[in-house]
Amino acid sequence: MTATPEATEATPTIVLVGHGMVGQRFLEALAERGLTATHRVVVLCEEPRPAYDRVALTSYFSGKTPEDLSMTDMEFIETHGIELYVGDPAIAVDREARKVTARSGEVFDYDVLVLATGSYPFVPPVPGKDAEGCFVYRTIEDLLAIEEYAKNATTGAVVGGGLLGLEAAGALKGLGLTSHIVEFAPRLMPVQVDDGGGAALLRTIEEMGLSVHTGVGTQEIVVGEDGAVTGMKLSDGSELAADLVVFSAGVRPRDQLARDCGLTVGERGGITVDEQCRTVADPHVFAIGECALASDGRVYGLVAPGYEQAETAAATIASDEASFTGADLSTKLKLLGVDVASFGDAHGTAEDCLDVVYSDSRAGLYKKLVIGRDGTLLGGILVGDAEAYGTLKAFTGSVPPVAPESLVLPAGAGESVQLGPSALPDDAIICSCHNVSKGAIRGAVTDHQCTTVPEVKKCTKAGTGCGSCVKVLGQLVNAELEASGVEVDKGLCGCFAQTREELYEIVRALRITTYQDLLDRHGREGARGGDGCEVCKPAVGSIIASLAPTIGASGYVLDGEQAALQDTNDHFLANLQKNGSYSVVPRIPGGEIAPEKLIVIGEIARDFGLYTKITGGQRIDMFGARVEQLPVIWARLVDAGFESGHAYGKSLRTVKSCVGQTWCRYGVQDSVRMAIDLELRYRGLRSPHKLKSAVSGCQRECAEAQSKDFGVIATANGWNLYVGGNGGATPRHADLLAQDLSDAELVRLIDRFLMFYIRTADRLERTSTWLDRIPGGLDHVRDVVVHDSLGICDELEKLMQAHVAHYRDEWAETINDPEKLSRFVSFVNAPDTPDPVVAFVPERDQMKPDLPLLSIGMRPADVLEGSAQR
Amino acid sequence: MTLALETTDLKIELALADDWFTVCELSTLLPGRGVAALLPDGRQAAVFRDRSGDLFAIDNRDPFTGAAVLSRGLTGTHQGRPFVASPLLKQRFDLASGQCLDDEAVRVTAYKVRTS
């Protein structure tokens, strides 16, 4: 079946010359507008393969196959009856007769001709440029050739230190070559960044082991007797030995075909088109993408403007209104792992503009904002950390609501532990629930003599809403106290002067198995012998639980004194909800569940009248259970083969997965199996905060592993491990810890990583904030867990092995213990009476808490005795 | 074991308006944790036992959320006085007086407790 009409005389024909990214987008735009149904569409593609993702070209060297890079869905081509001739470029156009001749000799009549011939790499006219061992970096074929030649090479030189040049140099290094970059301009990436940004980039690039030569030109390629490259002569008189050279000195529009048929081209190349992308010389011919000289006099080398031109041309052919008058050149990219972004007037060309620059050479950070006299944000450059790119770009052209410097200084976590809070302006809102500004918080410390976070909370209400700002609040209070000369207490709480990490070491070294023992021996003077507090009890409970198998404590969280340390969620092994009812989440490893088990969950939810919702972690949450129902519900779940999902604990939640290789045509590894293995290995592991994970079966990353505490992405050669990702209020993209790991290597590395985190993190500190906080950051963690710089990897692995060996299902143990079951009652003196405050009303075929009941329940007596109505 | 047997016989009683009301056996209470009791008038009390064996009771209802959950909070000592932190939004209440430590304007009922 095909939607294409018979190719008769009457059927108008569109011929597209060039099938790159822009060409493919043009075809999609034609299909979207129904033009493929009314036209014959012919595509002449020079490369031996249809359109692929040229922007991601370099990822070929990190494991992506040419198939992975493909952007062409053959089903799309067939469905729309597109005639795609691969490896058969157009060689001549007869505009008079409206005919295109392909290299194969075939001739096509056209009504509309669209040129999307792209660009070609510019190779400077230096002697020896055509020698064996000289390459360009443009197509998959170029990469295959470089890869092959590199097998017998030791040193590579890249001519050009722009975006592609850096990628090429990184690729050569990845192929095992000593790599040099030769850039004529005085800095790297001269188009995108300024001198400061180039300097930050230079340091980071050199740290990776690449040699950079800026401010020198290539004068000659030195060729040996066998005709192969042996080196290059530079303009400063020096010579560089190299047996492989890659030219990456920019691109030029491919307009030869257009020139040959008499179309107008620009002085410096590019087929001249109008706002509709129609050539100025011939209304039947369009040009789009990198070969076109747009109506604003520019040739756009970025893919986004190219797509816009493709849309414009398709719309015009369909007789719709559209125009392309120019595009924003803002870019954000990750180069050799370094964020580089520039936007707006990045180089400060506007009259009277001013710079705000933040530069941290040590961390390879450079951020510059260009500000107009009136405070308008005009543009900027970000190197090393481009997190703020989205926001900044949004503010470009307006006066930002906060001081510009606060936008480039590290905010939130990371270096900001020291720098962040002090960098924020006084009117920055810290607590959005109660609209409390930084100034008000500082005021609480300086004017109202508050010296602790609880005091500041009480004074300002900051942090008493959702609580997500408490961390920043703590940093602010400490910074303010430090500034006013007060010694800051870094202790865990009023009971312990030690940090969580110090307490972990004490518990581990002295094998302390009870909270009271720890408090009485190591607590603050005044706290010894007391009852501790709500901060240190769960924190210490978690430390003891994490170390239980090693120090000889009970691993069961409800045993003896341990029971009194747990938050209510752990205490009832369920999640407390706002009306005092609980939610129940059985473990569904990897999100894989058999129909029989789904039915059990459905039956239980129906029988107990629970509200059900699919969670973000690929499992099912059942809400509205009363305390006394929990054991009965769990008895049925355990009977059906379920176990605790630990949704209530500071412990591993889920390991999400995509279906992976088993079902997905793109999958390269069995992500579901790996997710299940990981989830079963780390289930029940108590940690400073909850742990989330995911496994994706290919680089498409459908499981969103890069937003997890530890995320795994399949490659053709194994697994890549990412750590420190987070969603939530302060999202953070995970960092790549190690690449192409085998199953065993992956598990071993995660073992070490998690145990190192558990050992050194603060209480309630997610891996993302932990990674940003600990001295040395990711590099330090990599040194410790990959290179064993502290010599503790063996010990970390043993700790994890002990955890795995001693894991037991908490719910299975609980329902078999009558003494523990006796705690699951609403009332100690009326075990059969349900809590009357826990009631429900219908909503959308299910039920929800009866919220008015919660406020009706506020008795007059309570009010009389002083309870505020809130 | 004999210790446990001895305490089994002790009952916890709360002082209500007119009389002492028996809640449960002392041994039911885990040091550091609370239980909820249903009172004859339909109100609820949260009863606690601290590390040194002292008993406390306050209204079970968390005035900030309306849910009857204070018995399920974590207990501790603040400046020598015992408190419970609400398991919902973590406000702390003095166990002896019912005073909220994080908001002067809020107080819950406190009951006298004894064993007999």
mmCIF file with all atom_site columns, C-alpha atoms in Angstrom, chain A residues 107-217:
data_model
loop_
_atom_site.group_PDB
_atom_site.id
_atom_site.type_symbol
_atom_site.label_atom_id
_atom_site.label_alt_id
_atom_site.label_comp_id
_atom_site.label_asym_id
_atom_site.label_entity_id
_atom_site.label_seq_id
_atom_site.pdbx_PDB_ins_code
_atom_site.Cartn_x
_atom_site.Cartn_y
_atom_site.Cartn_z
_atom_site.occupancy
_atom_site.B_iso_or_equiv
_atom_site.pdbx_formal_charge
_atom_site.auth_seq_id
_atom_site.auth_comp_id
_atom_site.auth_asym_id
_atom_site.auth_atom_id
_atom_site.pdbx_PDB_model_num
ATOM 1   C CA . VAL A 1 107 ? 17.365 11.914 -15.351 1.00 0.00 ? 107 VAL A CA 1
ATOM 2   C CA . PHE A 1 108 ? 14.469 13.272 -13.288 1.00 0.00 ? 108 PHE A CA 1
ATOM 3   C CA . ASP A 1 109 ? 12.001 15.937 -14.347 1.00 0.00 ? 109 ASP A CA 1
ATOM 4   C CA . TYR A 1 110 ? 11.053 18.323 -11.582 1.00 0.00 ? 110 TYR A CA 1
ATOM 5   C CA . ASP A 1 111 ? 8.479  20.938 -10.833 1.00 0.00 ? 111 ASP A CA 1
ATOM 6   C CA . VAL A 1 112 ? 10.226 21.920 -7.658  1.00 0.00 ? 112 VAL A CA 1
ATOM 7   C CA . LEU A 1 113 ? 13.909 21.410 -6.950  1.00 0.00 ? 113 LEU A CA 1
ATOM 8   C CA . VAL A 1 114 ? 15.186 21.650 -3.386  1.00 0.00 ? 114 VAL A CA 1
ATOM 9   C CA . LEU A 1 115 ? 18.915 21.862 -2.787  1.00 0.00 ? 115 LEU A CA 1
ATOM 10  C CA . ALA A 1 116 ? 20.051 20.640 0.614   1.00 0.00 ? 116 ALA A CA 1
ATOM 11  C CA . THR A 1 117 ? 23.602 19.835 -0.308  1.00 0.00 ? 117 THR A CA 1
ATOM 12  C CA . GLY A 1 118 ? 25.079 20.952 3.022   1.00 0.00 ? 118 GLY A CA 1
ATOM 13  C CA . SER A 1 119 ? 28.673 21.971 3.294   1.00 0.00 ? 119 SER A CA 1
ATOM 14  C CA . TYR A 1 120 ? 32.131 20.554 2.870   1.00 0.00 ? 120 TYR A CA 1
ATOM 15  C CA . PRO A 1 121 ? 35.094 20.763 5.232   1.00 0.00 ? 121 PRO A CA 1
ATOM 16  C CA . PHE A 1 122 ? 37.476 23.544 4.385   1.00 0.00 ? 122 PHE A CA 1
ATOM 17  C CA . VAL A 1 123 ? 41.019 22.293 3.927   1.00 0.00 ? 123 VAL A CA 1
ATOM 18  C CA . PRO A 1 124 ? 43.570 25.099 3.941   1.00 0.00 ? 124 PRO A CA 1
ATOM 19  C CA . PRO A 1 125 ? 45.687 25.111 0.767   1.00 0.00 ? 125 PRO A CA 1
ATOM 20  C CA . VAL A 1 126 ? 48.917 23.996 2.434   1.00 0.00 ? 126 VAL A CA 1
ATOM 21  C CA . PRO A 1 127 ? 51.497 21.790 0.724   1.00 0.00 ? 127 PRO A CA 1
ATOM 22  C CA . GLY A 1 128 ? 51.003 18.117 1.504   1.00 0.00 ? 128 GLY A CA 1
ATOM 23  C CA . LYS A 1 129 ? 47.321 18.435 2.392   1.00 0.00 ? 129 LYS A CA 1
ATOM 24  C CA . ASP A 1 130 ? 46.381 15.492 0.187   1.00 0.00 ? 130 ASP A CA 1
ATOM 25  C CA . ALA A 1 131 ? 48.999 13.111 1.583   1.00 0.00 ? 131 ALA A CA 1
ATOM 26  C CA . GLU A 1 132 ? 48.081 9.697  2.895   1.00 0.00 ? 132 GLU A CA 1
ATOM 27  C CA . GLY A 1 133 ? 47.001 10.056 6.513   1.00 0.00 ? 133 GLY A CA 1
ATOM 28  C CA . CYS A 1 134 ? 45.180 13.370 5.996   1.00 0.00 ? 134 CYS A CA 1
ATOM 29  C CA . PHE A 1 135 ? 41.492 13.314 6.788   1.00 0.00 ? 135 PHE A CA 1
ATOM 30  C CA . VAL A 1 136 ? 38.479 15.518 7.265   1.00 0.00 ? 136 VAL A CA 1
ATOM 31  C CA . TYR A 1 137 ? 35.791 15.043 9.904   1.00 0.00 ? 137 TYR A CA 1
ATOM 32  C CA . ARG A 1 138 ? 32.378 15.246 8.361   1.00 0.00 ? 138 ARG A CA 1
ATOM 33  C CA . THR A 1 139 ? 30.801 11.905 7.539   1.00 0.00 ? 139 THR A CA 1
ATOM 34  C CA . ILE A 1 140 ? 30.560 8.441  9.027   1.00 0.00 ? 140 ILE A CA 1
ATOM 35  C CA . GLU A 1 141 ? 32.829 7.316  6.186   1.00 0.00 ? 141 GLU A CA 1
ATOM 36  C CA . ASP A 1 142 ? 35.438 9.850  7.349   1.00 0.00 ? 142 ASP A CA 1
ATOM 37  C CA . LEU A 1 143 ? 35.264 8.387  10.842  1.00 0.00 ? 143 LEU A CA 1
ATOM 38  C CA . LEU A 1 144 ? 35.560 4.819  9.611   1.00 0.00 ? 144 LEU A CA 1
ATOM 39  C CA . ALA A 1 145 ? 38.636 5.807  7.615   1.00 0.00 ? 145 ALA A CA 1
ATOM 40  C CA . ILE A 1 146 ? 40.213 7.607  10.578  1.00 0.00 ? 146 ILE A CA 1
ATOM 41  C CA . GLU A 1 147 ? 39.522 4.646  12.820  1.00 0.00 ? 147 GLU A CA 1
ATOM 42  C CA . GLU A 1 148 ? 41.183 2.278  10.360  1.00 0.00 ? 148 GLU A CA 1
ATOM 43  C CA . TYR A 1 149 ? 44.244 4.460  9.776   1.00 0.00 ? 149 TYR A CA 1
ATOM 44  C CA . ALA A 1 150 ? 44.671 5.129  13.510  1.00 0.00 ? 150 ALA A CA 1
ATOM 45  C CA . LYS A 1 151 ? 45.394 1.460  14.087  1.00 0.00 ? 151 LYS A CA 1
ATOM 46  C CA . ASN A 1 152 ? 48.887 2.020  12.725  1.00 0.00 ? 152 ASN A CA 1
ATOM 47  C CA . ALA A 1 153 ? 49.372 5.550  14.006  1.00 0.00 ? 153 ALA A CA 1
ATOM 48  C CA . THR A 1 154 ? 50.706 6.911  17.289  1.00 0.00 ? 154 THR A CA 1
ATOM 49  C CA . THR A 1 155 ? 50.307 10.683 17.099  1.00 0.00 ? 155 THR A CA 1
ATOM 50  C CA . GLY A 1 156 ? 47.434 12.698 15.684  1.00 0.00 ? 156 GLY A CA 1
ATOM 51  C CA . ALA A 1 157 ? 47.159 16.395 14.970  1.00 0.00 ? 157 ALA A CA 1
ATOM 52  C CA . VAL A 1 158 ? 43.935 18.279 14.421  1.00 0.00 ? 158 VAL A CA 1
ATOM 53  C CA . VAL A 1 159 ? 43.998 21.489 12.434  1.00 0.00 ? 159 VAL A CA 1
ATOM 54  C CA . GLY A 1 160 ? 41.359 23.735 13.949  1.00 0.00 ? 160 GLY A CA 1
ATOM 55  C CA . GLY A 1 161 ? 40.336 24.234 17.571  1.00 0.00 ? 161 GLY A CA 1
ATOM 56  C CA . GLY A 1 162 ? 36.652 24.840 17.025  1.00 0.00 ? 162 GLY A CA 1
ATOM 57  C CA . LEU A 1 163 ? 33.801 22.617 18.048  1.00 0.00 ? 163 LEU A CA 1
ATOM 58  C CA . LEU A 1 164 ? 34.473 19.826 15.579  1.00 0.00 ? 164 LEU A CA 1
ATOM 59  C CA . GLY A 1 165 ? 38.239 20.082 16.024  1.00 0.00 ? 165 GLY A CA 1
ATOM 60  C CA . LEU A 1 166 ? 37.939 19.465 19.742  1.00 0.00 ? 166 LEU A CA 1
ATOM 61  C CA . GLU A 1 167 ? 35.617 16.542 19.142  1.00 0.00 ? 167 GLU A CA 1
ATOM 62  C CA . ALA A 1 168 ? 38.037 15.113 16.596  1.00 0.00 ? 168 ALA A CA 1
ATOM 63  C CA . ALA A 1 169 ? 40.979 15.511 18.976  1.00 0.00 ? 169 ALA A CA 1
ATOM 64  C CA . GLY A 1 170 ? 39.034 13.801 21.722  1.00 0.00 ? 170 GLY A CA 1
ATOM 65  C CA . ALA A 1 171 ? 38.187 10.989 19.322  1.00 0.00 ? 171 ALA A CA 1
ATOM 66  C CA . LEU A 1 172 ? 41.847 10.540 18.332  1.00 0.00 ? 172 LEU A CA 1
ATOM 67  C CA . LYS A 1 173 ? 42.811 10.368 21.985  1.00 0.00 ? 173 LYS A CA 1
ATOM 68  C CA . GLY A 1 174 ? 40.084 7.798  22.500  1.00 0.00 ? 174 GLY A CA 1
ATOM 69  C CA . LEU A 1 175 ? 41.664 5.768  19.709  1.00 0.00 ? 175 LEU A CA 1
ATOM 70  C CA . GLY A 1 176 ? 44.872 5.690  21.719  1.00 0.00 ? 176 GLY A CA 1
ATOM 71  C CA . LEU A 1 177 ? 46.774 8.428  19.899  1.00 0.00 ? 177 LEU A CA 1
ATOM 72  C CA . THR A 1 178 ? 48.753 11.265 21.435  1.00 0.00 ? 178 THR A CA 1
ATOM 73  C CA . SER A 1 179 ? 46.710 14.232 20.260  1.00 0.00 ? 179 SER A CA 1
ATOM 74  C CA . HIS A 1 180 ? 47.545 17.806 19.307  1.00 0.00 ? 180 HIS A CA 1
ATOM 75  C CA . ILE A 1 181 ? 45.221 20.645 18.451  1.00 0.00 ? 181 ILE A CA 1
ATOM 76  C CA . VAL A 1 182 ? 46.527 23.463 16.273  1.00 0.00 ? 182 VAL A CA 1
ATOM 77  C CA . GLU A 1 183 ? 44.374 26.603 16.258  1.00 0.00 ? 183 GLU A CA 1
ATOM 78  C CA . PHE A 1 184 ? 45.234 29.737 14.330  1.00 0.00 ? 184 PHE A CA 1
ATOM 79  C CA . ALA A 1 185 ? 43.198 31.995 16.615  1.00 0.00 ? 185 ALA A CA 1
ATOM 80  C CA . PRO A 1 186 ? 44.630 32.892 20.023  1.00 0.00 ? 186 PRO A CA 1
ATOM 81  C CA . ARG A 1 187 ? 42.079 30.656 21.824  1.00 0.00 ? 187 ARG A CA 1
ATOM 82  C CA . LEU A 1 188 ? 39.998 27.529 21.441  1.00 0.00 ? 188 LEU A CA 1
ATOM 83  C CA . MET A 1 189 ? 36.488 27.777 20.021  1.00 0.00 ? 189 MET A CA 1
ATOM 84  C CA . PRO A 1 190 ? 37.068 31.359 18.897  1.00 0.00 ? 190 PRO A CA 1
ATOM 85  C CA . VAL A 1 191 ? 33.578 31.754 17.483  1.00 0.00 ? 191 VAL A CA 1
ATOM 86  C CA . GLN A 1 192 ? 31.675 30.754 20.587  1.00 0.00 ? 192 GLN A CA 1
ATOM 87  C CA . VAL A 1 193 ? 33.793 31.949 23.487  1.00 0.00 ? 193 VAL A CA 1
ATOM 88  C CA . ASP A 1 194 ? 36.012 34.881 24.436  1.00 0.00 ? 194 ASP A CA 1
ATOM 89  C CA . ASP A 1 195 ? 39.553 34.803 25.815  1.00 0.00 ? 195 ASP A CA 1
ATOM 90  C CA . GLY A 1 196 ? 38.450 34.038 29.359  1.00 0.00 ? 196 GLY A CA 1
ATOM 91  C CA . GLY A 1 197 ? 36.208 31.192 28.251  1.00 0.00 ? 197 GLY A CA 1
ATOM 92  C CA . GLY A 1 198 ? 38.927 29.899 25.967  1.00 0.00 ? 198 GLY A CA 1
ATOM 93  C CA . ALA A 1 199 ? 41.365 29.890 28.888  1.00 0.00 ? 199 ALA A CA 1
ATOM 94  C CA . ALA A 1 200 ? 38.993 27.883 31.100  1.00 0.00 ? 200 ALA A CA 1
ATOM 95  C CA . LEU A 1 201 ? 38.409 25.464 28.254  1.00 0.00 ? 201 LEU A CA 1
ATOM 96  C CA . LEU A 1 202 ? 42.132 25.219 27.548  1.00 0.00 ? 202 LEU A CA 1
ATOM 97  C CA . ARG A 1 203 ? 42.909 24.157 31.103  1.00 0.00 ? 203 ARG A CA 1
ATOM 98  C CA . THR A 1 204 ? 40.258 21.484 31.114  1.00 0.00 ? 204 THR A CA 1
ATOM 99  C CA . ILE A 1 205 ? 41.252 20.195 27.692  1.00 0.00 ? 205 ILE A CA 1
ATOM 100 C CA . GLU A 1 206 ? 44.931 20.082 28.621  1.00 0.00 ? 206 GLU A CA 1
ATOM 101 C CA . GLU A 1 207 ? 44.091 18.245 31.832  1.00 0.00 ? 207 GLU A CA 1
ATOM 102 C CA . MET A 1 208 ? 42.598 15.555 29.654  1.00 0.00 ? 208 MET A CA 1
ATOM 103 C CA . GLY A 1 209 ? 46.010 15.021 28.125  1.00 0.00 ? 209 GLY A CA 1
ATOM 104 C CA . LEU A 1 210 ? 45.517 16.884 24.853  1.00 0.00 ? 210 LEU A CA 1
ATOM 105 C CA . SER A 1 211 ? 48.253 19.262 23.665  1.00 0.00 ? 211 SER A CA 1
ATOM 106 C CA . VAL A 1 212 ? 46.954 22.598 22.474  1.00 0.00 ? 212 VAL A CA 1
ATOM 107 C CA . HIS A 1 213 ? 48.846 25.028 20.231  1.00 0.00 ? 213 HIS A CA 1
ATOM 108 C CA . THR A 1 214 ? 46.976 28.305 19.791  1.00 0.00 ? 214 THR A CA 1
ATOM 109 C CA . GLY A 1 215 ? 47.960 31.358 17.804  1.00 0.00 ? 215 GLY A CA 1
ATOM 110 C CA . VAL A 1 216 ? 49.866 29.311 15.237  1.00 0.00 ? 216 VAL A CA 1
ATOM 111 C CA . GLY A 1 217 ? 48.970 28.361 11.683  1.00 0.00 ? 217 GLY A CA 1
#
